[in-house]
Amino acid sequence: MADPSTQRDGEDMIEMITILAHPATSYWLRDAIVSAIERDPFDAERDALVLAELLGRRLDALVARHFPL
């Protein structure tokens, strides 16, 4: 019987390959995925979470400037 974590890793890789192959995927996202695959997954996730937080705050500030309450 296959190890469930190994199966999930395979599914994740298939999903990443699918995203990489999709013509609408930006070059920036492709580069980020390829870079993340080559890194320690814990470090890559931590950095991605920090980046997502920063980008979210930047977007919130931009929206607030353009659509003040």
CSV table of C-alpha atoms in Angstrom, one decimal:
chain,number,residue,atom,x,y,z
A,1,MET,CA,0.0,0.0,0.0
A,2,ALA,CA,1.3,3.5,-0.9
A,3,ASP,CA,2.4,5.9,1.7
A,4,PRO,CA,-0.3,8.7,1.8
A,5,SER,CA,2.3,11.4,2.2
A,6,THR,CA,4.1,10.1,-0.9
A,7,GLN,CA,0.9,10.1,-2.9
A,8,ARG,CA,0.1,13.7,-1.8
A,9,ASP,CA,3.6,14.8,-2.9
A,10,GLY,CA,2.9,13.3,-6.3
A,11,GLU,CA,-0.4,15.1,-6.5
A,12,ASP,CA,1.3,18.4,-5.5
A,13,MET,CA,3.9,17.9,-8.2
A,14,ILE,CA,1.2,17.2,-10.8
A,15,GLU,CA,-0.6,20.3,-9.8
A,16,MET,CA,2.6,22.4,-10.0
A,17,ILE,CA,3.4,21.0,-13.4
A,18,THR,CA,-0.1,21.7,-14.6
A,19,ILE,CA,0.2,25.4,-13.4
A,20,LEU,CA,3.7,25.7,-15.1
A,21,ALA,CA,2.3,24.4,-18.4
A,22,HIS,CA,-0.8,26.6,-18.4
A,23,PRO,CA,-0.4,29.4,-21.0
A,24,ALA,CA,-2.1,31.9,-18.7
A,25,THR,CA,0.5,31.4,-15.9
A,26,SER,CA,2.7,34.5,-15.5
A,27,TYR,CA,6.4,34.2,-15.9
A,28,TRP,CA,6.8,35.6,-12.3
A,29,LEU,CA,4.7,32.7,-10.9
A,30,ARG,CA,6.5,30.1,-13.0
A,31,ASP,CA,9.9,31.4,-11.8
A,32,ALA,CA,8.6,31.4,-8.2
A,33,ILE,CA,7.3,27.8,-8.4
A,34,VAL,CA,10.5,26.5,-10.0
A,35,SER,CA,12.6,28.4,-7.4
A,36,ALA,CA,10.4,27.0,-4.6
A,37,ILE,CA,10.7,23.4,-5.8
A,38,GLU,CA,14.5,23.7,-5.6
A,39,ARG,CA,14.3,24.9,-2.0
A,40,ASP,CA,13.7,23.4,1.4
A,41,PRO,CA,9.9,23.2,1.5
A,42,PHE,CA,9.6,24.7,5.1
A,43,ASP,CA,11.7,27.7,4.1
A,44,ALA,CA,9.9,28.2,0.9
A,45,GLU,CA,6.5,28.1,2.6
A,46,ARG,CA,7.6,30.5,5.3
A,47,ASP,CA,8.9,33.0,2.7
A,48,ALA,CA,5.7,32.6,0.6
A,49,LEU,CA,3.6,33.4,3.7
A,50,VAL,CA,5.6,36.5,4.4
A,51,LEU,CA,5.3,37.6,0.8
A,52,ALA,CA,1.6,36.9,0.7
A,53,GLU,CA,1.2,39.1,3.9
A,54,LEU,CA,3.2,41.9,2.4
A,55,LEU,CA,1.4,41.8,-0.9
A,56,GLY,CA,-2.0,41.7,0.9
A,57,ARG,CA,-1.2,44.8,2.9
A,58,ARG,CA,0.1,46.6,-0.2
A,59,LEU,CA,-3.2,45.8,-2.0
A,60,ASP,CA,-5.3,46.8,1.0
A,61,ALA,CA,-3.4,50.2,1.1
A,62,LEU,CA,-3.9,50.7,-2.6
A,63,VAL,CA,-7.6,49.9,-2.5
A,64,ALA,CA,-8.0,52.2,0.6
A,65,ARG,CA,-6.4,55.1,-1.3
A,66,HIS,CA,-8.6,54.7,-4.4
A,67,PHE,CA,-11.8,53.9,-2.5
A,68,PRO,CA,-11.8,55.8,0.8
A,69,LEU,CA,-14.6,55.1,3.2
